[in-house]
């Protein structure tokens, strides 16, 4: 009972659940039905109101008129003979005449509007420009004028003239029913002339495909154009136009050969009775010759003569027509001389030929007119015997042959036109896919590279590069007997596209930011629309602002002697790390390597050119003054500025005041710091520590680098000649960055930056920077505070903080000034820096700058000792742990202890201590807190 009671509520819940599901489905279906109903109602409203996407717009232009007239001239005459009765002929003649006039005027107008220098254009590089091709050429002028000339007989009956020998009936009969081979050839040639009528139609459709209106070359003034638009060049319209033009002409010539000349090689029939009417007339003529002239009327010979004629007439009177009806092909026959009571003219029944006419005295054209048959439908066939003077002739109605030939030619004309258009369409599509599309990609890449040579690879381009690398690896191991074609692996255009992409990438990597102007000026088009043919390196320099950084490999001479040619591998391993980190952390794509000097690298973080930076500063000043309610003094005009010395103007701009410059500078410094960390983390670099040539294979060697940075202006440009140029930066700030790198060795630090660089940093970054001295750099009279970032890789577990490329890129993209407080690499490599140390050094530096050398010496030694004690107590270095507390004895005479104390102590403190002791702890006379930095 308990079980049943327990199951009851569960069952009820199941029933209620099913009911709720049914109700939910019903509501969903109802909602769906309402949505469908609303959708159908909306679409019906759009349809009835003619709104998009159901709007149909028809636009009829003169081009449409020309196409329509070309269709009339090409097909209507054939359509008339194949499908229409004779009563429609006059209307057809009028329509054909009007269309003929329109096309004739169009050709005359096309010839007239051609520019005066049209022949010169055809010989120039603009021959296949869309704006040149849109004009009619001699090929079409000749063929279309010939075609229009032979259209004239089609409408001459309007004016009371009939040129029977050049009309379609005559051509059809010649091509299918003449006995003479010359007439057969004439008929085939007439059909060939008919096919010329579609040339104009193909031309109009081809020009419709050519986007000549988008080309900037406008020759309507008859004086020639001024150049190409860059967009037209990027589309590759010229090669596309050339392919379309050449292919269309070749297709039309092939059309003539197939449809016109090939039938001449065959004597077979083309839908007519061929030579049958001549053969049966030979039989009648034989009967005529076999009957004597003087045979009596009641003789057996005359009886046989009459019976034979009767039988012959019975066989020739009716034939099966093309519409399965009986067709009377024989109109009348004539036998001379008359005998046996039979008249010379043998007539058909009266209902066909009324006896009121004297048929023997009428011409074929008169008979056609009387019988209501199209002109040229009747043919007279005769035979004459010279010896006896006997003559036999017959008049045949070949309308059915004409109708069938017209139908065949109509279908042939229509089929040839459609096939030609289809073939051109397929060739156009294939050319676009296999040739034009790759060319457009190449041209776009070149145009984009010319506009901005610093543009980087996209994902597709990188995948192409990887594909090339993989294919090159395969080809490298291919058998020697393989042909070059078998190893191509892709279309040649695709290979060229990839090659162009790689070449532009190599130019970017070889010349970097400083070479951008050279690349742009040499790849860009001139005013006449042509590219520069001769390479011109003499591009004027440009004033720019940037952060300059030098990264040098320490003790490079030793490395070169020890590694010999393998030193290149070490340099490239180092460069891979440095370049990658500088590019990754640079704002946007500003971080670039300008020079690989072997032992050092010049890195540039380009802020902008002189005008750009001045505009940014002006905008920032305007914003500031607008917020403060004050006005900016604009009394200084541009002319005044132009008369100032450029150095004064350049130096007057304080980079630290530019909006957003702090984050820019932070990222530049992070690029060097992350390079320093990466060098001591990457396996490819760390493997050199075990190289026996450098450290006897026991890890006694490590790759050490020094980094120096400064910020300011420089002249960006090319140095050299047409034989060899280098894109570089020339400035005292570049030299100062080099001085900072060199001074790292004096102060025994890894990173030194100038005062200008420090002023640009964020507050968070400034907190980890240490002011270590104030100097005059060699070759400079400017007082300069120098700063270091206290980092050491010895004892740091940098491998624990290794990140994938994706993670590292994400970290750089998500940069925040808080990174200076949270970055694991930075915290690990600054474990030797304590607040006590910083306070002691700060006090020692203050006394040093103020000339209190005695007090300074005390605090600087204290700072050095604090540093040593921190490293010893930290216990991260095994070789330090091996000596232990002995390192804390500053008076020890042990050479190893002295050496290690210098190594793990504070380099800047030791440098300043040595300088102070040089003067016996007394500041030299005239001391102003600055000393000369003599070494480069």
PDB file of N, CA, C and O in Angstrom, residues 533-582:
ATOM      1  N   UNK A 533      61.479  52.972 -64.166  1.00  0.00           N
ATOM      2  CA  UNK A 533      62.242  51.915 -64.824  1.00  0.00           C
ATOM      3  C   UNK A 533      63.630  51.793 -64.206  1.00  0.00           C
ATOM      4  O   UNK A 533      64.096  50.701 -63.911  1.00  0.00           O
ATOM      5  N   UNK A 534      64.301  52.934 -64.007  1.00  0.00           N
ATOM      6  CA  UNK A 534      65.655  52.933 -63.469  1.00  0.00           C
ATOM      7  C   UNK A 534      65.578  53.105 -61.956  1.00  0.00           C
ATOM      8  O   UNK A 534      64.853  53.967 -61.446  1.00  0.00           O
ATOM      9  N   UNK A 535      66.305  52.273 -61.267  1.00  0.00           N
ATOM     10  CA  UNK A 535      66.328  52.350 -59.808  1.00  0.00           C
ATOM     11  C   UNK A 535      66.973  53.653 -59.375  1.00  0.00           C
ATOM     12  O   UNK A 535      68.045  54.022 -59.845  1.00  0.00           O
ATOM     13  N   UNK A 536      66.329  54.362 -58.477  1.00  0.00           N
ATOM     14  CA  UNK A 536      66.810  55.655 -58.013  1.00  0.00           C
ATOM     15  C   UNK A 536      66.930  55.641 -56.495  1.00  0.00           C
ATOM     16  O   UNK A 536      65.929  55.741 -55.789  1.00  0.00           O
ATOM     17  N   UNK A 537      68.160  55.518 -55.988  1.00  0.00           N
ATOM     18  CA  UNK A 537      68.328  55.505 -54.533  1.00  0.00           C
ATOM     19  C   UNK A 537      68.392  56.894 -53.929  1.00  0.00           C
ATOM     20  O   UNK A 537      68.358  57.045 -52.713  1.00  0.00           O
ATOM     21  N   UNK A 538      68.492  57.917 -54.765  1.00  0.00           N
ATOM     22  CA  UNK A 538      68.688  59.276 -54.257  1.00  0.00           C
ATOM     23  C   UNK A 538      67.358  59.880 -53.833  1.00  0.00           C
ATOM     24  O   UNK A 538      66.862  60.843 -54.417  1.00  0.00           O
ATOM     25  N   UNK A 539      66.782  59.287 -52.831  1.00  0.00           N
ATOM     26  CA  UNK A 539      65.539  59.800 -52.263  1.00  0.00           C
ATOM     27  C   UNK A 539      65.893  60.713 -51.102  1.00  0.00           C
ATOM     28  O   UNK A 539      66.702  60.332 -50.241  1.00  0.00           O
ATOM     29  N   UNK A 540      65.332  61.916 -51.049  1.00  0.00           N
ATOM     30  CA  UNK A 540      65.680  62.825 -49.943  1.00  0.00           C
ATOM     31  C   UNK A 540      65.372  62.202 -48.592  1.00  0.00           C
ATOM     32  O   UNK A 540      64.429  61.413 -48.445  1.00  0.00           O
ATOM     33  N   UNK A 541      66.208  62.553 -47.615  1.00  0.00           N
ATOM     34  CA  UNK A 541      65.979  62.051 -46.269  1.00  0.00           C
ATOM     35  C   UNK A 541      64.758  62.686 -45.630  1.00  0.00           C
ATOM     36  O   UNK A 541      64.212  63.680 -46.110  1.00  0.00           O
ATOM     37  N   UNK A 542      64.322  62.101 -44.530  1.00  0.00           N
ATOM     38  CA  UNK A 542      63.123  62.567 -43.844  1.00  0.00           C
ATOM     39  C   UNK A 542      63.419  62.662 -42.353  1.00  0.00           C
ATOM     40  O   UNK A 542      64.018  61.770 -41.770  1.00  0.00           O
ATOM     41  N   UNK A 543      62.990  63.767 -41.767  1.00  0.00           N
ATOM     42  CA  UNK A 543      63.138  63.937 -40.325  1.00  0.00           C
ATOM     43  C   UNK A 543      62.066  63.145 -39.604  1.00  0.00           C
ATOM     44  O   UNK A 543      60.866  63.298 -39.889  1.00  0.00           O
ATOM     45  N   UNK A 544      62.486  62.295 -38.682  1.00  0.00           N
ATOM     46  CA  UNK A 544      61.538  61.467 -37.941  1.00  0.00           C
ATOM     47  C   UNK A 544      61.902  61.490 -36.459  1.00  0.00           C
ATOM     48  O   UNK A 544      63.019  61.861 -36.083  1.00  0.00           O
ATOM     49  N   UNK A 545      60.951  61.094 -35.650  1.00  0.00           N
ATOM     50  CA  UNK A 545      61.177  60.903 -34.217  1.00  0.00           C
ATOM     51  C   UNK A 545      61.024  59.418 -33.922  1.00  0.00           C
ATOM     52  O   UNK A 545      60.137  58.747 -34.463  1.00  0.00           O
ATOM     53  N   UNK A 546      61.889  58.921 -33.061  1.00  0.00           N
ATOM     54  CA  UNK A 546      61.845  57.495 -32.751  1.00  0.00           C
ATOM     55  C   UNK A 546      62.607  57.223 -31.471  1.00  0.00           C
ATOM     56  O   UNK A 546      63.334  58.088 -30.948  1.00  0.00           O
ATOM     57  N   UNK A 547      62.407  56.029 -30.966  1.00  0.00           N
ATOM     58  CA  UNK A 547      63.235  55.489 -29.881  1.00  0.00           C
ATOM     59  C   UNK A 547      64.256  54.577 -30.529  1.00  0.00           C
ATOM     60  O   UNK A 547      63.903  53.674 -31.293  1.00  0.00           O
ATOM     61  N   UNK A 548      65.509  54.820 -30.260  1.00  0.00           N
ATOM     62  CA  UNK A 548      66.587  54.043 -30.854  1.00  0.00           C
ATOM     63  C   UNK A 548      67.203  53.148 -29.785  1.00  0.00           C
ATOM     64  O   UNK A 548      67.435  53.586 -28.650  1.00  0.00           O
ATOM     65  N   UNK A 549      67.444  51.921 -30.168  1.00  0.00           N
ATOM     66  CA  UNK A 549      68.024  50.980 -29.223  1.00  0.00           C
ATOM     67  C   UNK A 549      69.111  50.154 -29.867  1.00  0.00           C
ATOM     68  O   UNK A 549      68.964  49.691 -31.008  1.00  0.00           O
ATOM     69  N   UNK A 550      70.212  49.995 -29.157  1.00  0.00           N
ATOM     70  CA  UNK A 550      71.296  49.123 -29.603  1.00  0.00           C
ATOM     71  C   UNK A 550      71.351  47.917 -28.680  1.00  0.00           C
ATOM     72  O   UNK A 550      71.289  48.056 -27.447  1.00  0.00           O
ATOM     73  N   UNK A 551      71.446  46.731 -29.298  1.00  0.00           N
ATOM     74  CA  UNK A 551      71.614  45.492 -28.539  1.00  0.00           C
ATOM     75  C   UNK A 551      72.883  44.817 -29.033  1.00  0.00           C
ATOM     76  O   UNK A 551      72.974  44.439 -30.205  1.00  0.00           O
ATOM     77  N   UNK A 552      73.882  44.710 -28.156  1.00  0.00           N
ATOM     78  CA  UNK A 552      75.171  44.173 -28.558  1.00  0.00           C
ATOM     79  C   UNK A 552      75.535  42.906 -27.812  1.00  0.00           C
ATOM     80  O   UNK A 552      75.201  42.747 -26.626  1.00  0.00           O
ATOM     81  N   UNK A 553      76.211  41.995 -28.515  1.00  0.00           N
ATOM     82  CA  UNK A 553      76.683  40.745 -27.903  1.00  0.00           C
ATOM     83  C   UNK A 553      78.025  41.018 -27.237  1.00  0.00           C
ATOM     84  O   UNK A 553      78.971  41.493 -27.885  1.00  0.00           O
ATOM     85  N   UNK A 554      78.124  40.722 -25.976  1.00  0.00           N
ATOM     86  CA  UNK A 554      79.366  40.975 -25.229  1.00  0.00           C
ATOM     87  C   UNK A 554      80.475  40.000 -25.635  1.00  0.00           C
ATOM     88  O   UNK A 554      80.193  38.856 -26.015  1.00  0.00           O
ATOM     89  N   UNK A 555      81.701  40.500 -25.535  1.00  0.00           N
ATOM     90  CA  UNK A 555      82.893  39.688 -25.798  1.00  0.00           C
ATOM     91  C   UNK A 555      82.817  39.016 -27.177  1.00  0.00           C
ATOM     92  O   UNK A 555      83.113  37.832 -27.346  1.00  0.00           O
ATOM     93  N   UNK A 556      82.431  39.800 -28.173  1.00  0.00           N
ATOM     94  CA  UNK A 556      82.206  39.234 -29.515  1.00  0.00           C
ATOM     95  C   UNK A 556      83.517  38.782 -30.154  1.00  0.00           C
ATOM     96  O   UNK A 556      83.525  37.806 -30.917  1.00  0.00           O
ATOM     97  N   UNK A 557      84.607  39.464 -29.865  1.00  0.00           N
ATOM     98  CA  UNK A 557      85.892  39.068 -30.471  1.00  0.00           C
ATOM     99  C   UNK A 557      86.268  37.648 -30.063  1.00  0.00           C
ATOM    100  O   UNK A 557      86.746  36.849 -30.881  1.00  0.00           O
ATOM    101  N   UNK A 558      86.059  37.329 -28.789  1.00  0.00           N
ATOM    102  CA  UNK A 558      86.339  35.966 -28.320  1.00  0.00           C
ATOM    103  C   UNK A 558      85.453  34.953 -29.034  1.00  0.00           C
ATOM    104  O   UNK A 558      85.926  33.870 -29.436  1.00  0.00           O
ATOM    105  N   UNK A 559      84.176  35.293 -29.207  1.00  0.00           N
ATOM    106  CA  UNK A 559      83.250  34.384 -29.886  1.00  0.00           C
ATOM    107  C   UNK A 559      83.674  34.155 -31.329  1.00  0.00           C
ATOM    108  O   UNK A 559      83.618  33.029 -31.841  1.00  0.00           O
ATOM    109  N   UNK A 560      84.100  35.205 -31.988  1.00  0.00           N
ATOM    110  CA  UNK A 560      84.500  35.092 -33.386  1.00  0.00           C
ATOM    111  C   UNK A 560      85.733  34.214 -33.534  1.00  0.00           C
ATOM    112  O   UNK A 560      85.816  33.376 -34.436  1.00  0.00           O
ATOM    113  N   UNK A 561      86.695  34.393 -32.650  1.00  0.00           N
ATOM    114  CA  UNK A 561      87.904  33.559 -32.725  1.00  0.00           C
ATOM    115  C   UNK A 561      87.609  32.102 -32.397  1.00  0.00           C
ATOM    116  O   UNK A 561      88.163  31.197 -33.018  1.00  0.00           O
ATOM    117  N   UNK A 562      86.731  31.869 -31.438  1.00  0.00           N
ATOM    118  CA  UNK A 562      86.459  30.511 -30.999  1.00  0.00           C
ATOM    119  C   UNK A 562      85.562  29.754 -31.974  1.00  0.00           C
ATOM    120  O   UNK A 562      85.790  28.573 -32.251  1.00  0.00           O
ATOM    121  N   UNK A 563      84.558  30.421 -32.519  1.00  0.00           N
ATOM    122  CA  UNK A 563      83.569  29.721 -33.341  1.00  0.00           C
ATOM    123  C   UNK A 563      83.859  29.791 -34.830  1.00  0.00           C
ATOM    124  O   UNK A 563      83.314  28.989 -35.604  1.00  0.00           O
ATOM    125  N   UNK A 564      84.642  30.750 -35.240  1.00  0.00           N
ATOM    126  CA  UNK A 564      84.951  30.903 -36.659  1.00  0.00           C
ATOM    127  C   UNK A 564      83.649  31.072 -37.450  1.00  0.00           C
ATOM    128  O   UNK A 564      82.832  31.923 -37.142  1.00  0.00           O
ATOM    129  N   UNK A 565      83.410  30.237 -38.480  1.00  0.00           N
ATOM    130  CA  UNK A 565      82.220  30.402 -39.321  1.00  0.00           C
ATOM    131  C   UNK A 565      80.920  30.098 -38.579  1.00  0.00           C
ATOM    132  O   UNK A 565      79.847  30.573 -38.966  1.00  0.00           O
ATOM    133  N   UNK A 566      81.004  29.325 -37.510  1.00  0.00           N
ATOM    134  CA  UNK A 566      79.794  28.994 -36.754  1.00  0.00           C
ATOM    135  C   UNK A 566      79.269  30.165 -35.946  1.00  0.00           C
ATOM    136  O   UNK A 566      78.185  30.080 -35.351  1.00  0.00           O
ATOM    137  N   UNK A 567      80.021  31.264 -35.916  1.00  0.00           N
ATOM    138  CA  UNK A 567      79.550  32.420 -35.182  1.00  0.00           C
ATOM    139  C   UNK A 567      78.269  32.964 -35.802  1.00  0.00           C
ATOM    140  O   UNK A 567      77.441  33.588 -35.130  1.00  0.00           O
ATOM    141  N   UNK A 568      78.086  32.702 -37.125  1.00  0.00           N
ATOM    142  CA  UNK A 568      76.860  33.160 -37.788  1.00  0.00           C
ATOM    143  C   UNK A 568      75.634  32.488 -37.183  1.00  0.00           C
ATOM    144  O   UNK A 568      74.582  33.114 -37.022  1.00  0.00           O
ATOM    145  N   UNK A 569      75.757  31.212 -36.864  1.00  0.00           N
ATOM    146  CA  UNK A 569      74.633  30.497 -36.257  1.00  0.00           C
ATOM    147  C   UNK A 569      74.284  31.084 -34.898  1.00  0.00           C
ATOM    148  O   UNK A 569      73.108  31.250 -34.558  1.00  0.00           O
ATOM    149  N   UNK A 570      75.309  31.422 -34.108  1.00  0.00           N
ATOM    150  CA  UNK A 570      75.068  32.028 -32.803  1.00  0.00           C
ATOM    151  C   UNK A 570      74.386  33.384 -32.954  1.00  0.00           C
ATOM    152  O   UNK A 570      73.413  33.690 -32.248  1.00  0.00           O
ATOM    153  N   UNK A 571      74.884  34.205 -33.900  1.00  0.00           N
ATOM    154  CA  UNK A 571      74.283  35.529 -34.116  1.00  0.00           C
ATOM    155  C   UNK A 571      72.817  35.388 -34.506  1.00  0.00           C
ATOM    156  O   UNK A 571      71.946  36.114 -34.011  1.00  0.00           O
ATOM    157  N   UNK A 572      72.521  34.456 -35.401  1.00  0.00           N
ATOM    158  CA  UNK A 572      71.141  34.279 -35.862  1.00  0.00           C
ATOM    159  C   UNK A 572      70.231  33.764 -34.752  1.00  0.00           C
ATOM    160  O   UNK A 572      69.055  34.124 -34.692  1.00  0.00           O
ATOM    161  N   UNK A 573      70.772  32.908 -33.885  1.00  0.00           N
ATOM    162  CA  UNK A 573      69.972  32.455 -32.740  1.00  0.00           C
ATOM    163  C   UNK A 573      69.634  33.619 -31.819  1.00  0.00           C
ATOM    164  O   UNK A 573      68.510  33.736 -31.316  1.00  0.00           O
ATOM    165  N   UNK A 574      70.622  34.477 -31.603  1.00  0.00           N
ATOM    166  CA  UNK A 574      70.382  35.659 -30.768  1.00  0.00           C
ATOM    167  C   UNK A 574      69.406  36.614 -31.466  1.00  0.00           C
ATOM    168  O   UNK A 574      68.476  37.144 -30.843  1.00  0.00           O
ATOM    169  N   UNK A 575      69.627  36.830 -32.759  1.00  0.00           N
ATOM    170  CA  UNK A 575      68.771  37.754 -33.512  1.00  0.00           C
ATOM    171  C   UNK A 575      67.321  37.298 -33.515  1.00  0.00           C
ATOM    172  O   UNK A 575      66.396  38.123 -33.437  1.00  0.00           O
ATOM    173  N   UNK A 576      67.118  36.000 -33.603  1.00  0.00           N
ATOM    174  CA  UNK A 576      65.746  35.483 -33.626  1.00  0.00           C
ATOM    175  C   UNK A 576      65.003  35.867 -32.358  1.00  0.00           C
ATOM    176  O   UNK A 576      63.830  36.255 -32.399  1.00  0.00           O
ATOM    177  N   UNK A 577      65.689  35.792 -31.229  1.00  0.00           N
ATOM    178  CA  UNK A 577      65.057  36.144 -29.960  1.00  0.00           C
ATOM    179  C   UNK A 577      64.833  37.652 -29.870  1.00  0.00           C
ATOM    180  O   UNK A 577      63.726  38.122 -29.560  1.00  0.00           O
ATOM    181  N   UNK A 578      65.876  38.425 -30.161  1.00  0.00           N
ATOM    182  CA  UNK A 578      65.789  39.875 -30.016  1.00  0.00           C
ATOM    183  C   UNK A 578      64.756  40.463 -30.965  1.00  0.00           C
ATOM    184  O   UNK A 578      63.895  41.260 -30.574  1.00  0.00           O
ATOM    185  N   UNK A 579      64.834  40.076 -32.232  1.00  0.00           N
ATOM    186  CA  UNK A 579      63.890  40.617 -33.223  1.00  0.00           C
ATOM    187  C   UNK A 579      62.453  40.269 -32.868  1.00  0.00           C
ATOM    188  O   UNK A 579      61.538  41.101 -32.992  1.00  0.00           O
ATOM    189  N   UNK A 580      62.263  39.049 -32.446  1.00  0.00           N
ATOM    190  CA  UNK A 580      60.910  38.597 -32.136  1.00  0.00           C
ATOM    191  C   UNK A 580      60.309  39.389 -30.980  1.00  0.00           C
ATOM    192  O   UNK A 580      59.159  39.839 -31.040  1.00  0.00           O
ATOM    193  N   UNK A 581      61.080  39.575 -29.939  1.00  0.00           N
ATOM    194  CA  UNK A 581      60.561  40.281 -28.779  1.00  0.00           C
ATOM    195  C   UNK A 581      60.374  41.771 -29.064  1.00  0.00           C
ATOM    196  O   UNK A 581      59.391  42.378 -28.622  1.00  0.00           O
ATOM    197  N   UNK A 582      61.288  42.364 -29.795  1.00  0.00           N
ATOM    198  CA  UNK A 582      61.157  43.784 -30.131  1.00  0.00           C
ATOM    199  C   UNK A 582      59.916  44.017 -30.984  1.00  0.00           C
ATOM    200  O   UNK A 582      59.146  44.961 -30.759  1.00  0.00           O
TER     201      UNK A 582
END
